[in-house]
Amino acid sequence: MKLKKLSAVLIILILIMPLSVFGANDKITVRVSGEKVIFDVEPEIIEGRTMVPVRAIFEAMGASVSWDEASGTVFAEKLGKTVEFKIGEKEADYSGKKVIMDVPAMIMGGRTLVPARYSAEGMGYKVSSFSWILGSPYQFCSF
């Protein structure tokens, strides 16, 4: 009888635990070379892409960032590599090479958001993504 009660309690815990894990931490964590990037505007998943505030992600990579208000273009530069994103356009520029993105750069919460993958790859980083079982998505950028 005790074994049946114990089994029932364990089954209930197994069924309930994933639900609490799922809602426990639904923020996106971004790491560059193992270091967690702190954002003043949270990254967002838009059309299946992780969008991150441009200044924070590029500065975490050691790049300098500038903004041209007139053209709505953000520029990042590091060791001779440049990346350009124009608000509302799916075309990015990697040191003169045109790249078509799935999602355009955009402004949300007063910040310019760009796809994390294209930002990192433009600076020569390799990107990997995975999700914990019933957990939050994580985006890692590393050499």
C-alpha positions as CSV (number, residue, x, y, z in Angstrom):
1,M,0.0,0.0,0.0
2,K,2.8,2.4,0.9
3,L,4.5,1.6,-2.4
4,K,1.4,2.5,-4.3
5,K,1.0,5.9,-2.5
6,L,4.7,6.7,-3.0
7,S,4.4,5.8,-6.7
8,A,1.3,8.0,-7.1
9,V,3.1,10.9,-5.4
10,L,6.2,10.5,-7.7
11,I,4.0,10.4,-10.8
12,I,2.2,13.6,-9.8
13,L,5.5,15.3,-9.1
14,I,6.9,14.2,-12.5
15,L,3.8,15.6,-14.2
16,I,3.8,18.9,-12.3
17,M,7.5,19.6,-12.3
18,P,8.0,20.3,-16.0
19,L,5.1,22.8,-15.9
20,S,6.8,24.8,-13.2
21,V,10.2,24.6,-15.0
22,F,8.6,25.9,-18.2
23,G,7.4,29.1,-16.6
24,A,10.4,29.5,-14.3
25,N,12.6,31.4,-16.6
26,D,11.4,32.5,-20.0
27,K,14.0,35.2,-20.7
28,I,16.5,34.7,-23.4
29,T,20.1,34.6,-22.3
30,V,22.8,35.6,-24.7
31,R,26.5,34.9,-24.1
32,V,29.5,36.1,-26.0
33,S,32.7,34.1,-25.5
34,G,31.1,32.6,-22.4
35,E,30.1,36.0,-20.8
36,K,26.4,36.8,-20.3
37,V,25.4,40.0,-22.1
38,I,23.2,42.4,-20.1
39,F,20.6,44.2,-22.1
40,D,18.5,47.3,-21.1
41,V,15.7,46.0,-23.5
42,E,15.1,42.3,-23.4
43,P,15.9,40.2,-26.5
44,E,12.8,39.0,-28.4
45,I,12.0,36.1,-30.6
46,I,10.4,37.5,-33.7
47,E,9.5,35.3,-36.6
48,G,11.6,32.6,-35.1
49,R,14.7,34.7,-34.8
50,T,16.4,36.0,-31.7
51,M,16.5,39.8,-31.9
52,V,18.9,41.7,-29.6
53,P,19.7,45.3,-28.9
54,V,22.5,46.2,-31.4
55,R,24.7,48.3,-29.2
56,A,24.8,45.8,-26.3
57,I,25.6,42.8,-28.5
58,F,28.3,44.6,-30.6
59,E,29.9,46.2,-27.6
60,A,30.0,42.8,-25.9
61,M,32.0,41.6,-28.9
62,G,34.4,44.5,-28.5
63,A,33.1,46.4,-31.5
64,S,32.4,50.1,-31.8
65,V,28.9,51.1,-32.7
66,S,27.5,54.2,-34.5
67,W,24.1,55.3,-35.7
68,D,23.1,57.4,-38.7
69,E,19.7,59.0,-37.9
70,A,19.2,60.3,-41.4
71,S,19.5,56.9,-43.1
72,G,18.3,54.8,-40.2
73,T,21.5,52.7,-40.4
74,V,23.6,51.2,-37.6
75,F,27.3,50.5,-38.1
76,A,29.6,48.3,-36.1
77,E,33.3,47.9,-36.6
78,K,36.0,45.7,-35.0
79,L,39.5,45.0,-36.3
80,G,38.6,46.0,-39.8
81,K,35.4,44.0,-40.0
82,T,32.2,46.1,-40.4
83,V,28.6,45.3,-40.2
84,E,25.7,47.5,-41.3
85,F,22.0,47.2,-40.7
86,K,19.3,49.5,-42.0
87,I,16.0,49.7,-40.1
88,G,13.2,47.9,-41.9
89,E,15.5,46.2,-44.4
90,K,16.4,42.5,-44.6
91,E,19.7,43.3,-46.3
92,A,22.8,43.6,-44.1
93,D,26.3,44.4,-45.2
94,Y,29.3,42.4,-43.9
95,S,32.5,44.4,-44.9
96,G,31.0,45.1,-48.3
97,K,29.3,41.7,-48.8
98,K,25.5,41.8,-49.0
99,V,23.7,39.3,-46.8
100,I,19.9,38.7,-46.8
101,M,18.4,38.2,-43.4
102,D,15.1,36.5,-42.5
103,V,14.0,39.4,-40.3
104,P,14.9,43.1,-40.8
105,A,16.5,45.3,-38.2
106,M,13.8,47.1,-36.2
107,I,13.2,49.6,-33.4
108,M,11.4,48.3,-30.3
109,G,11.3,49.9,-26.9
110,G,13.5,52.8,-28.1
111,R,16.3,50.4,-29.1
112,T,17.4,49.0,-32.4
113,L,17.0,45.2,-32.5
114,V,18.9,43.1,-34.9
115,P,19.1,39.3,-35.4
116,A,21.7,37.9,-33.0
117,R,23.0,35.4,-35.6
118,Y,23.7,37.9,-38.3
119,S,25.3,40.3,-35.8
120,A,27.7,37.6,-34.5
121,E,28.5,36.1,-37.9
122,G,29.2,39.5,-39.3
123,M,32.0,39.8,-36.8
124,G,33.3,36.3,-37.4
125,Y,31.6,34.5,-34.5
126,K,30.1,31.1,-34.7
127,V,26.6,30.8,-33.2
128,S,24.8,27.9,-31.6
129,S,21.3,27.7,-30.2
130,F,19.5,25.2,-28.1
131,S,16.6,25.0,-25.7
132,W,16.5,23.2,-22.4
133,I,13.7,20.7,-22.1
134,L,10.6,22.8,-21.4
135,G,12.9,25.7,-20.6
136,S,13.9,28.9,-22.2
137,P,15.8,29.4,-25.4
138,Y,19.4,30.3,-25.1
139,Q,21.6,31.9,-27.7
140,F,25.4,31.5,-27.5
141,C,27.9,33.4,-29.5
142,S,31.5,32.2,-29.4
143,F,34.7,31.9,-31.5
